PDB file of C-alpha atoms in Angstrom:
ATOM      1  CA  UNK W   1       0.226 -15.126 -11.916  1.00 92.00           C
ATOM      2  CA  UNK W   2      -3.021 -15.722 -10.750  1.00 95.00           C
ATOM      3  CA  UNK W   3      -6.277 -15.438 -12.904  1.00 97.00           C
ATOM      4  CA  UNK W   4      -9.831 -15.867 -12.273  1.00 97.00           C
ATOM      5  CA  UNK W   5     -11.192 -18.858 -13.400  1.00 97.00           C
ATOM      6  CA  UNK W   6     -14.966 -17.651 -12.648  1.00 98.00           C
ATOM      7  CA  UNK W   7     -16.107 -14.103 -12.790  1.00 98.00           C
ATOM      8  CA  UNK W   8     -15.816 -12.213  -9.236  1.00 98.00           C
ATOM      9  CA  UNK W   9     -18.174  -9.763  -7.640  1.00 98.00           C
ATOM     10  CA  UNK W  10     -17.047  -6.465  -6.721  1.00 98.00           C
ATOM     11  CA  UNK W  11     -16.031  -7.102  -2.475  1.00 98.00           C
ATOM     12  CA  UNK W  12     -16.152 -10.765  -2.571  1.00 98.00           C
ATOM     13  CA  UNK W  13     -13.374 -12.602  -1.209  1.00 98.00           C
ATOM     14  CA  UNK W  14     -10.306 -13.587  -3.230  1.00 97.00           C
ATOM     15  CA  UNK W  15      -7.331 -14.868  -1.145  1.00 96.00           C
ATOM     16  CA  UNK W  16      -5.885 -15.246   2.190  1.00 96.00           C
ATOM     17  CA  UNK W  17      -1.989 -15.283   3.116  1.00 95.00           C
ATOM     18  CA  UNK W  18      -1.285 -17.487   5.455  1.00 93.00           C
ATOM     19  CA  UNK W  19       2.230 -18.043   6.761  1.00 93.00           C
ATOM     20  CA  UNK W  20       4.458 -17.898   9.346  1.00 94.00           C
ATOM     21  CA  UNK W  21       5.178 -14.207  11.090  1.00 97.00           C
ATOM     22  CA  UNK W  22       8.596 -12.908  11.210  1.00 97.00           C
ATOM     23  CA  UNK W  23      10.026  -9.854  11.976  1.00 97.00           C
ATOM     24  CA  UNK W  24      11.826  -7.263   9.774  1.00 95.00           C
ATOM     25  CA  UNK W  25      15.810  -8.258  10.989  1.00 96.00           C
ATOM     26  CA  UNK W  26      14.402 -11.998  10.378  1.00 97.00           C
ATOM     27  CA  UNK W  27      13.229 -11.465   7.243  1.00 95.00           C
ATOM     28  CA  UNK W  28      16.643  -9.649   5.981  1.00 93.00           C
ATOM     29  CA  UNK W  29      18.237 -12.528   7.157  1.00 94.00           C
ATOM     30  CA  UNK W  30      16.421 -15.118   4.941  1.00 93.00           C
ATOM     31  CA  UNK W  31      17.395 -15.963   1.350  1.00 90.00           C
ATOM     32  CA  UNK W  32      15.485 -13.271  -1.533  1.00 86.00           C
ATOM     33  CA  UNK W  33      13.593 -15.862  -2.833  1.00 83.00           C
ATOM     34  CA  UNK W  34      11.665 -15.838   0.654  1.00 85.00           C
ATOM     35  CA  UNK W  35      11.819 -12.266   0.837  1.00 85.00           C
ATOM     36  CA  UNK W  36       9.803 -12.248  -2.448  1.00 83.00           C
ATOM     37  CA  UNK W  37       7.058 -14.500  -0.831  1.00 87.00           C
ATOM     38  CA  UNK W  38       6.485 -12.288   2.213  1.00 91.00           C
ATOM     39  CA  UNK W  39       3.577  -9.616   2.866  1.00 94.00           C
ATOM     40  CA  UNK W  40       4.491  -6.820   5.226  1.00 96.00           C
ATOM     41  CA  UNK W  41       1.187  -7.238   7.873  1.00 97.00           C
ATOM     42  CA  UNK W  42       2.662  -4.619  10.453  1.00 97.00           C
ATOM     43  CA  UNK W  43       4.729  -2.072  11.171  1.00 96.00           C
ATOM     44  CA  UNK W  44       8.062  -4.348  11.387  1.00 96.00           C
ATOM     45  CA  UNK W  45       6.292  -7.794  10.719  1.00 97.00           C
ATOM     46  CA  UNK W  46       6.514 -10.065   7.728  1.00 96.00           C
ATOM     47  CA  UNK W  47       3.967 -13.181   6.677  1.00 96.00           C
ATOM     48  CA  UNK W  48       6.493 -15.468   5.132  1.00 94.00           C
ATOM     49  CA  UNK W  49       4.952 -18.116   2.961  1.00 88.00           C
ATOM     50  CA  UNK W  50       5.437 -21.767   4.354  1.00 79.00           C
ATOM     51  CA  UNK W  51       5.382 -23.213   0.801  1.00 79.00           C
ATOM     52  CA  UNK W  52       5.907 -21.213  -2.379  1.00 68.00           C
ATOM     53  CA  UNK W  53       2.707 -22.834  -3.430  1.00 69.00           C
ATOM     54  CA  UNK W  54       0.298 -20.545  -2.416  1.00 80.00           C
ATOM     55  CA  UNK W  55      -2.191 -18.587  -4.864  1.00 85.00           C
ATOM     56  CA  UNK W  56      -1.718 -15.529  -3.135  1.00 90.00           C
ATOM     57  CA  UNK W  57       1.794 -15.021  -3.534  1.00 89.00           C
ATOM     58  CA  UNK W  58       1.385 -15.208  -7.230  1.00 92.00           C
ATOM     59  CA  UNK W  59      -0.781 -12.510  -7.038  1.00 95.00           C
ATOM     60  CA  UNK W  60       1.099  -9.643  -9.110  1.00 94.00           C
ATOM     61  CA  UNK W  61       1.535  -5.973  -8.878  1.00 95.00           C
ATOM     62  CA  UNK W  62      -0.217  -3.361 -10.427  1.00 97.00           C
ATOM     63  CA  UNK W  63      -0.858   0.311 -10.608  1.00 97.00           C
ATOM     64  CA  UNK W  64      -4.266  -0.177 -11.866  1.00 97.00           C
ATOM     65  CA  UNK W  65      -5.087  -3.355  -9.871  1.00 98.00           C
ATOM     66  CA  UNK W  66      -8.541  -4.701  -9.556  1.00 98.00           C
ATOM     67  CA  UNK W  67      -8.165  -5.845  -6.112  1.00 98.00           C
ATOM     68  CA  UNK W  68      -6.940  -4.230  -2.569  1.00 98.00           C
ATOM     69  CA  UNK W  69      -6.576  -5.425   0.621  1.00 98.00           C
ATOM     70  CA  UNK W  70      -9.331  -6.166   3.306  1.00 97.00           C
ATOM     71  CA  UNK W  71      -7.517  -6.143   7.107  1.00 96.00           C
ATOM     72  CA  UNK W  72      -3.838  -7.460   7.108  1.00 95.00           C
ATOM     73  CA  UNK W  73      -4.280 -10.596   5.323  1.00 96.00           C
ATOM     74  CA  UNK W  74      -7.043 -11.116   2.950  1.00 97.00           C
ATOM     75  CA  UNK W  75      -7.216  -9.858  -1.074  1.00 98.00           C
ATOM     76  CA  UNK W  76     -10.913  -8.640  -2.207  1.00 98.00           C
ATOM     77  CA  UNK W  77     -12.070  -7.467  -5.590  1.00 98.00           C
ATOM     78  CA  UNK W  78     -12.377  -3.699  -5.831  1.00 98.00           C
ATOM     79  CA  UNK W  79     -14.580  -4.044  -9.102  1.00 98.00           C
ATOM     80  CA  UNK W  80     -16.018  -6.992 -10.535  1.00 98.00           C
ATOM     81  CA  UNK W  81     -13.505  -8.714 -12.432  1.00 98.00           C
ATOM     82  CA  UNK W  82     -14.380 -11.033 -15.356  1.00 98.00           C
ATOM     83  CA  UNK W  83     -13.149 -14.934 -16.003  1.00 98.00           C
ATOM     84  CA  UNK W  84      -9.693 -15.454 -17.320  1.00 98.00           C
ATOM     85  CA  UNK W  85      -8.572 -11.745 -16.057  1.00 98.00           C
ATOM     86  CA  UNK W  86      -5.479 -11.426 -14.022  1.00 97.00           C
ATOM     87  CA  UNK W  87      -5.840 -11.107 -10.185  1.00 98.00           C
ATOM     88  CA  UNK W  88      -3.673  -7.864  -9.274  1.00 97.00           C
ATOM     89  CA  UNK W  89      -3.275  -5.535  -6.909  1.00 97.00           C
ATOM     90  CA  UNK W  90      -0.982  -2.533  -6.002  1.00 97.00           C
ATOM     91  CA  UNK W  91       1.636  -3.338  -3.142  1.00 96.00           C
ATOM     92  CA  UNK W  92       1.623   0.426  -2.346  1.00 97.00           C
ATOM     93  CA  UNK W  93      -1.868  -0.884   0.094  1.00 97.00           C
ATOM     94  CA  UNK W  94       0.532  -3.702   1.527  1.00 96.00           C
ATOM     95  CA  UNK W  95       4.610  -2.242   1.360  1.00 94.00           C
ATOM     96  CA  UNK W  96       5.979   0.182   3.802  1.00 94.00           C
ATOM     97  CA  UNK W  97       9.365  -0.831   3.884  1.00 91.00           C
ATOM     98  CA  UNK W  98      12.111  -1.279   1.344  1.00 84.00           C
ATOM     99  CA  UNK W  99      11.798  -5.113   1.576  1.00 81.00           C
ATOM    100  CA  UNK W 100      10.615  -5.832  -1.978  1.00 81.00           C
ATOM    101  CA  UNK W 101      11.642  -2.494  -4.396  1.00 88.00           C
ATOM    102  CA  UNK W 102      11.413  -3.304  -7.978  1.00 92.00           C
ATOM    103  CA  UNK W 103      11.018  -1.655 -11.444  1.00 95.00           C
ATOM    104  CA  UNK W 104       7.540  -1.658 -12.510  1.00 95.00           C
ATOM    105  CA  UNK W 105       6.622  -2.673 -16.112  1.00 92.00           C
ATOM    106  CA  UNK W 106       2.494  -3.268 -15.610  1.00 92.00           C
ATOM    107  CA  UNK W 107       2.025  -0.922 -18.913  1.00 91.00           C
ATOM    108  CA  UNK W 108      -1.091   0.911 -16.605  1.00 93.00           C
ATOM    109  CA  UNK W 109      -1.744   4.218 -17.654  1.00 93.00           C
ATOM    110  CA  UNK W 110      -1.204   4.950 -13.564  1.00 93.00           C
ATOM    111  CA  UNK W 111       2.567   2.741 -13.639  1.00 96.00           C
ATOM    112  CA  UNK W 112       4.584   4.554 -11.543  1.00 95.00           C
ATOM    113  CA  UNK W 113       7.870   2.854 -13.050  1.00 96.00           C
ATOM    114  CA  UNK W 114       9.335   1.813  -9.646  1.00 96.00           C
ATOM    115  CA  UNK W 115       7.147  -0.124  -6.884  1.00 95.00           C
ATOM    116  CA  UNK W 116       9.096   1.106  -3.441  1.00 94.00           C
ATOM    117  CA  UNK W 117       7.960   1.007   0.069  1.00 93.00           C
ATOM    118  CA  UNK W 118       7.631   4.768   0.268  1.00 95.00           C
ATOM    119  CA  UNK W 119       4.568   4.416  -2.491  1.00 96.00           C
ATOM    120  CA  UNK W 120       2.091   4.043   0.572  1.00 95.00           C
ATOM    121  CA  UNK W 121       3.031   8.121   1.195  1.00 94.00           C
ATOM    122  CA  UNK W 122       1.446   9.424  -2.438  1.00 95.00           C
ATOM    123  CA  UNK W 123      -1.724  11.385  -1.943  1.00 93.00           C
ATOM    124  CA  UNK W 124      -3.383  10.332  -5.041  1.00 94.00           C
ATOM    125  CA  UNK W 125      -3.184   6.586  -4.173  1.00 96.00           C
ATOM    126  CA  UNK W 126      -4.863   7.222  -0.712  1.00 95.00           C
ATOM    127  CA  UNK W 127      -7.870   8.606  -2.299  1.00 93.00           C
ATOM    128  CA  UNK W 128      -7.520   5.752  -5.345  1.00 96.00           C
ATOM    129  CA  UNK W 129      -7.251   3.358  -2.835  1.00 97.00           C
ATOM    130  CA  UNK W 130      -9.170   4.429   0.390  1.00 96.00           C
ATOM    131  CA  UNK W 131     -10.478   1.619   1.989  1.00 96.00           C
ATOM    132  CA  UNK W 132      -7.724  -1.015   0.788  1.00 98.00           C
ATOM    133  CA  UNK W 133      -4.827  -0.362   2.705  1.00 97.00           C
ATOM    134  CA  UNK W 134      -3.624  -2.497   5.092  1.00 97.00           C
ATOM    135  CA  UNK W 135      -4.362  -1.124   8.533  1.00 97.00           C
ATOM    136  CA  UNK W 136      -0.909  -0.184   9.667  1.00 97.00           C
ATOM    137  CA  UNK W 137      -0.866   1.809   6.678  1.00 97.00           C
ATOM    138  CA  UNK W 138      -4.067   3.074   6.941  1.00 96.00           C
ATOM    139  CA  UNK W 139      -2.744   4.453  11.141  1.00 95.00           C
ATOM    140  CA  UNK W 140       0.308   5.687   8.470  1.00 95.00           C
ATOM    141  CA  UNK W 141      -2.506   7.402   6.286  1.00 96.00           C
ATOM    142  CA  UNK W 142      -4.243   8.792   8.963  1.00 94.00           C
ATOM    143  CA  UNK W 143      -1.103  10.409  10.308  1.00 93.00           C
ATOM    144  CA  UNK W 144       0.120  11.932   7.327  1.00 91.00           C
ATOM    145  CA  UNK W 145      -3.258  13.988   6.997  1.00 88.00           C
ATOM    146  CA  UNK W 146      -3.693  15.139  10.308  1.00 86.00           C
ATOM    147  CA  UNK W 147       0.243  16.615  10.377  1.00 79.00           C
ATOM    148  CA  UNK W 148      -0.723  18.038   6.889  1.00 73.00           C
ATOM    149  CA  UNK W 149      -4.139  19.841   8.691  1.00 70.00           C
ATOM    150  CA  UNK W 150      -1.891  20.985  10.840  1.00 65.00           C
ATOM    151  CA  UNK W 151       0.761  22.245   8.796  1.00 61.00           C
ATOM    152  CA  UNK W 152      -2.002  24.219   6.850  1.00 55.00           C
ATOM    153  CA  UNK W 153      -3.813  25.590   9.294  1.00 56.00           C
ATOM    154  CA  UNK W 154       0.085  27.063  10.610  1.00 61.00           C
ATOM    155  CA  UNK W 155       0.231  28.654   7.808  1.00 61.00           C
ATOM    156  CA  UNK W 156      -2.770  30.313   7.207  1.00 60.00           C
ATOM    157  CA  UNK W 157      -2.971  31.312  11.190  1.00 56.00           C
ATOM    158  CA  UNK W 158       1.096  32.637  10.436  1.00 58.00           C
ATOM    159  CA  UNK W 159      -0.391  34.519   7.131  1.00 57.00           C
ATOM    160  CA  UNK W 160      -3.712  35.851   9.137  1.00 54.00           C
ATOM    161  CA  UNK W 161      -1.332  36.918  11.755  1.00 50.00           C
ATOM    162  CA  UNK W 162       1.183  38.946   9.386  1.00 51.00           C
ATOM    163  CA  UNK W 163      -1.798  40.294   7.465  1.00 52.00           C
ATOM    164  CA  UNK W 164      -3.184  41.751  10.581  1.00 55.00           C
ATOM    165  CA  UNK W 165       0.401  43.897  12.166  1.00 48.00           C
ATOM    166  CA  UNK W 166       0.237  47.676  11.061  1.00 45.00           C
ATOM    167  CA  UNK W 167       3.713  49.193  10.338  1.00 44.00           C
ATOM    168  CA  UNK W 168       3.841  52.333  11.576  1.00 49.00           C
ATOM    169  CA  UNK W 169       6.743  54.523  10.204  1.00 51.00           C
ATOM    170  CA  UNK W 170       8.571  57.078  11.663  1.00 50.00           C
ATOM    171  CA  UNK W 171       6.671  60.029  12.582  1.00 45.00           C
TER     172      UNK W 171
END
């Protein structure tokens, strides 16, 4: 766990990963108490931990977190968070792979009650969260809502289309 000793200003820096990179078929093949340690940074690349010493990966998840992610690597408060408060933030803005799936217990009105690497994919987290996903996530994001234009505006040109053909019976 990792707590703010000082109060922290909403956008000010909090913590940076540092590690070595791996990929995902590495990673699987380390032990899970490495696994735990890691931060997904790309589509199929891992930041394992050198040490297990590091603040940031004692930073915990939450669904109501008061931090997000700034680029791959770095943690910044998303509100201003007072001294002696827990540093937290969602691994939804970081996870988008079943590396590190867990049963969530964070007692936030928001707690999803399982943490999974498919929690990047919920609408109501990209508009919670906009700005604080990690940018392979964010290309992800991005994605998502430009097939979901698409698939409305499909629709309502299949609808317009039907709307508009006259049946003409027998005469």
């Amino acid at each position: 766990m990792v707590v703010a000793r000082e109060a922290i200003a909403k956008g000010e820096l909090i913590v940076v990963w540092s590690g070595t990179l791996v990929t995902g078929e590495e990673l699987n093949g380390m032990p899970p108490t490495v696994r735990r340690y890691s931060l997904q940074v790309e589509e199929n690349q891992y930041l394992v931990s050198l040490s297990d010493c590091e603040p940031p990966d004692y930073v915990n998840h939450s669904c109501d977190p008061n931090s997000g992610l700034s680029g791959q690597i770095t943690l910044v408060a998303m509100r201003d968070i007072l001294p002696g408060e827990e540093i937290t933030y969602d691994y939804a803005m970081s996870d988008g792979s079943p590396y590190d799936e867990f049963t969530c217990s964070c007692g936030s009105p928001h707690c999803r009650g399982h943490v999974s690497g498919e929690d990047w994919r919920r609408s109501e987290l990209w508009q919670r969260y906009a700005g604080y996903f990690s940018p392979y996530l964010q290309r992800r994001i991005m994605g998502a809502q430009v097939l979901s234009v698409l698939g409305v505006r499909r629709r309502r040109a299949s609808r317009k289309h039907a709307s508009g053909v006259s049946v003409v019976q027998g005469q």
